[in-house]
GROMACS .gro file of C-alpha atoms in nm:
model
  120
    1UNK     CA    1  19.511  16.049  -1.241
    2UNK     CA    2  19.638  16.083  -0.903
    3UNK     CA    3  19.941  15.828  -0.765
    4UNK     CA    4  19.986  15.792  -0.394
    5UNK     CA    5  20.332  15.658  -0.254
    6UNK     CA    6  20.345  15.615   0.143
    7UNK     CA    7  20.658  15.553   0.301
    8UNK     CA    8  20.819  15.510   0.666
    9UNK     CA    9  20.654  15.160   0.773
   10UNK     CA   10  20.884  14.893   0.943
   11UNK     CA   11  20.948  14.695   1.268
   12UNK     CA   12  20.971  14.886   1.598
   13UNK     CA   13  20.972  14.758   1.979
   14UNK     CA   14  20.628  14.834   2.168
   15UNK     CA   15  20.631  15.192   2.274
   16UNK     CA   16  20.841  15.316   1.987
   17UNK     CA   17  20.767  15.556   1.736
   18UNK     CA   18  20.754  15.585   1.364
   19UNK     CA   19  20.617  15.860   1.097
   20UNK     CA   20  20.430  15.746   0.793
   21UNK     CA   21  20.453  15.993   0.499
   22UNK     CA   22  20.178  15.950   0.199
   23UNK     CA   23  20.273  16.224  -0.092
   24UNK     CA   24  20.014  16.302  -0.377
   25UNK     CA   25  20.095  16.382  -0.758
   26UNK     CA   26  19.897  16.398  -1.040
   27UNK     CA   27  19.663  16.633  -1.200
   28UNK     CA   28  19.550  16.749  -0.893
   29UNK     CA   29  19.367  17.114  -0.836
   30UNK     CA   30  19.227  17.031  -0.447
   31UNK     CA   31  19.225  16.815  -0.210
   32UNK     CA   32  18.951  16.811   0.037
   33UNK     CA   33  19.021  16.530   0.296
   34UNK     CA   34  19.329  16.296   0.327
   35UNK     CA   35  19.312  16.010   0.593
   36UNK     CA   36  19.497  15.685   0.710
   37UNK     CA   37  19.350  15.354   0.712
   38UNK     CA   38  19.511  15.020   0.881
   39UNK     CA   39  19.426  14.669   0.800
   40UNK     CA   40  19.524  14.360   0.996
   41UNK     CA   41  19.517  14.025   0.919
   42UNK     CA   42  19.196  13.884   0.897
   43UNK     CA   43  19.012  14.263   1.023
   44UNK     CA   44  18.835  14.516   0.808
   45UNK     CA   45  19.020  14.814   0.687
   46UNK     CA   46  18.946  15.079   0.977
   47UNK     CA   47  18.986  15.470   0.962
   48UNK     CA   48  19.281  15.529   1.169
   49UNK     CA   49  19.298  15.971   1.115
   50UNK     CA   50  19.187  16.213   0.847
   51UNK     CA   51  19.225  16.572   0.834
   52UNK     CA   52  18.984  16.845   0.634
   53UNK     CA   53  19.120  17.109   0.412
   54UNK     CA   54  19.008  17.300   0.701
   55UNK     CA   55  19.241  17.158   0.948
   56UNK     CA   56  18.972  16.944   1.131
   57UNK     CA   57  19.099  16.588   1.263
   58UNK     CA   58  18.925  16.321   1.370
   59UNK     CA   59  19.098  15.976   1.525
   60UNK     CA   60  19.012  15.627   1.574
   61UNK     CA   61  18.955  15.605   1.951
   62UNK     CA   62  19.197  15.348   2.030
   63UNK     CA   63  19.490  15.584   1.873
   64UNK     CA   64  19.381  15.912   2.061
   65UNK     CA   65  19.662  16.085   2.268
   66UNK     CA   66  19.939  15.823   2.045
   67UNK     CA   67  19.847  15.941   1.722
   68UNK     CA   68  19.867  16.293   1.486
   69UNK     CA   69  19.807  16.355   1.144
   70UNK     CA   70  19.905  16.635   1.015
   71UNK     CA   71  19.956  16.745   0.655
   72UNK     CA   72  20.202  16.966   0.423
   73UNK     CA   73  19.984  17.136   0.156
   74UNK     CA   74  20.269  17.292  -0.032
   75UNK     CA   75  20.418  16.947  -0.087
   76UNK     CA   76  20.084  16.749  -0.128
   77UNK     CA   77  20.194  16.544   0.202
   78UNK     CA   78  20.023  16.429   0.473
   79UNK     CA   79  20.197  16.263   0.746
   80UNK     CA   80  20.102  16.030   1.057
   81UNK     CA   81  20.302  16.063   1.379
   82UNK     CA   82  20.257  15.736   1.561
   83UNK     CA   83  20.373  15.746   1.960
   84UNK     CA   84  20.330  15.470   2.203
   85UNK     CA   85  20.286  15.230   1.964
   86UNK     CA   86  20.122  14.890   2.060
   87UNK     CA   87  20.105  14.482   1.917
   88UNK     CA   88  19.745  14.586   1.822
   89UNK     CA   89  19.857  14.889   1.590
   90UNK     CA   90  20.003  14.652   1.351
   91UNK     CA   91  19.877  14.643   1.023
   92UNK     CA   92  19.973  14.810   0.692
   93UNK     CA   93  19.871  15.143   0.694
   94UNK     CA   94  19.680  15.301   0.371
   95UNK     CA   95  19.660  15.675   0.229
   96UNK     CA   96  19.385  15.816   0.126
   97UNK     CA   97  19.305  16.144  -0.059
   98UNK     CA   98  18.971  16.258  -0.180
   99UNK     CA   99  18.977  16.606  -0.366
  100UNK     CA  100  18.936  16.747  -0.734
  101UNK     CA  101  19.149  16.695  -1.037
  102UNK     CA  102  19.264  16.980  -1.289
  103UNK     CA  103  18.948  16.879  -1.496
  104UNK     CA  104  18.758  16.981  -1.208
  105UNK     CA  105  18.645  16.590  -1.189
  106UNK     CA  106  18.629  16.435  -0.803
  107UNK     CA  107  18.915  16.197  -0.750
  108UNK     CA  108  18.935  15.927  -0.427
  109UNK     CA  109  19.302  15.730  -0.433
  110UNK     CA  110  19.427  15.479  -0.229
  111UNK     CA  111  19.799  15.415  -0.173
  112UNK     CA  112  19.932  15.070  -0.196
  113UNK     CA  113  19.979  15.033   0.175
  114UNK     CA  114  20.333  15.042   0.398
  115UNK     CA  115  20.376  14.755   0.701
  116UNK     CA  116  20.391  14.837   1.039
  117UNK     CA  117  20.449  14.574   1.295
  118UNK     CA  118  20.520  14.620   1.631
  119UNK     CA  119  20.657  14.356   1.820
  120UNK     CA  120  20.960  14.269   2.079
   0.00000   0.00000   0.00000
C-alpha cells in the first residue's frame, strides 16, 4: 500500500507564493508519473502538473509561466512551486502517484488534499 501526505497549503495575498510538498511511502519499487490536481468548489478535479520518470512536464494552461513541479526521487517527493498566485488558483490541491509496488503490482494513490486560498 502506498500513503500520500501533502503539506504546505494555506492563505496567501494574490501574487504570493507557496510550495506544496506530496511525499510517498509504502511498498513502493517505481514510480512512473506523479501529478497535482486542484478542485474548487462546485468544479471538477482538473490536472494542474505532472512530471514522467523521465523528467517530462506538462501544465494546465492557465498555470504556465506561475507554476513548476518538480520532484525529489531519493526522498519519494514531488513538489509544486506556485508563483503569481491568483483568486482562481484556489482550491485544495491533490497528489497523485502512479508507479509499481514491491510485488511488482501497479499502484495509483491519491493524497487527501491540502487548501489553498488566495485572497486579500
Amino acid at each position: 500500500q502506498v500513503h500520500l501526505v501533502e503539506s504546505g497549503g494555506g492563505l496567501v495575498q494574490p501574487g504570493g507564493s507557496l510550495r506544496l510538498s506530496c511525499v510517498a511511502s509504502g511498498s513502493i519499487f517505481s514510480i512512473n508519473t506523479r501529478g497535482w490536481y486542484r478542485q474548487a468548489p462546485g468544479k471538477e478535479r482538473e490536472l494542474v502538473a505532472a512530471i514522467s520518470s523521465h523528467g517530462t512536464t506538462n501544465y494546465l494552461e492557465s498555470v504556465k509561466g506561475r507554476f513548476t513541479i518538480s520532484r525529489d526521487n531519493a526522498r519519494n517527493t514531488v513538489y509544486l512551486q506556485m508563483n503569481s498566485l491568483k483568486p482562481e488558483d484556489t482550491a485544495v490541491y491533490f497528489c497523485n502517484v502512479e508507479g509499481i509496488t514491491e510485488r511488482f503490482k501497479s499502484f495509483g494513490s491519491w493524497g487527501r488534499g491540502t487548501q489553498v486560498t488566495v485572497s486579500s
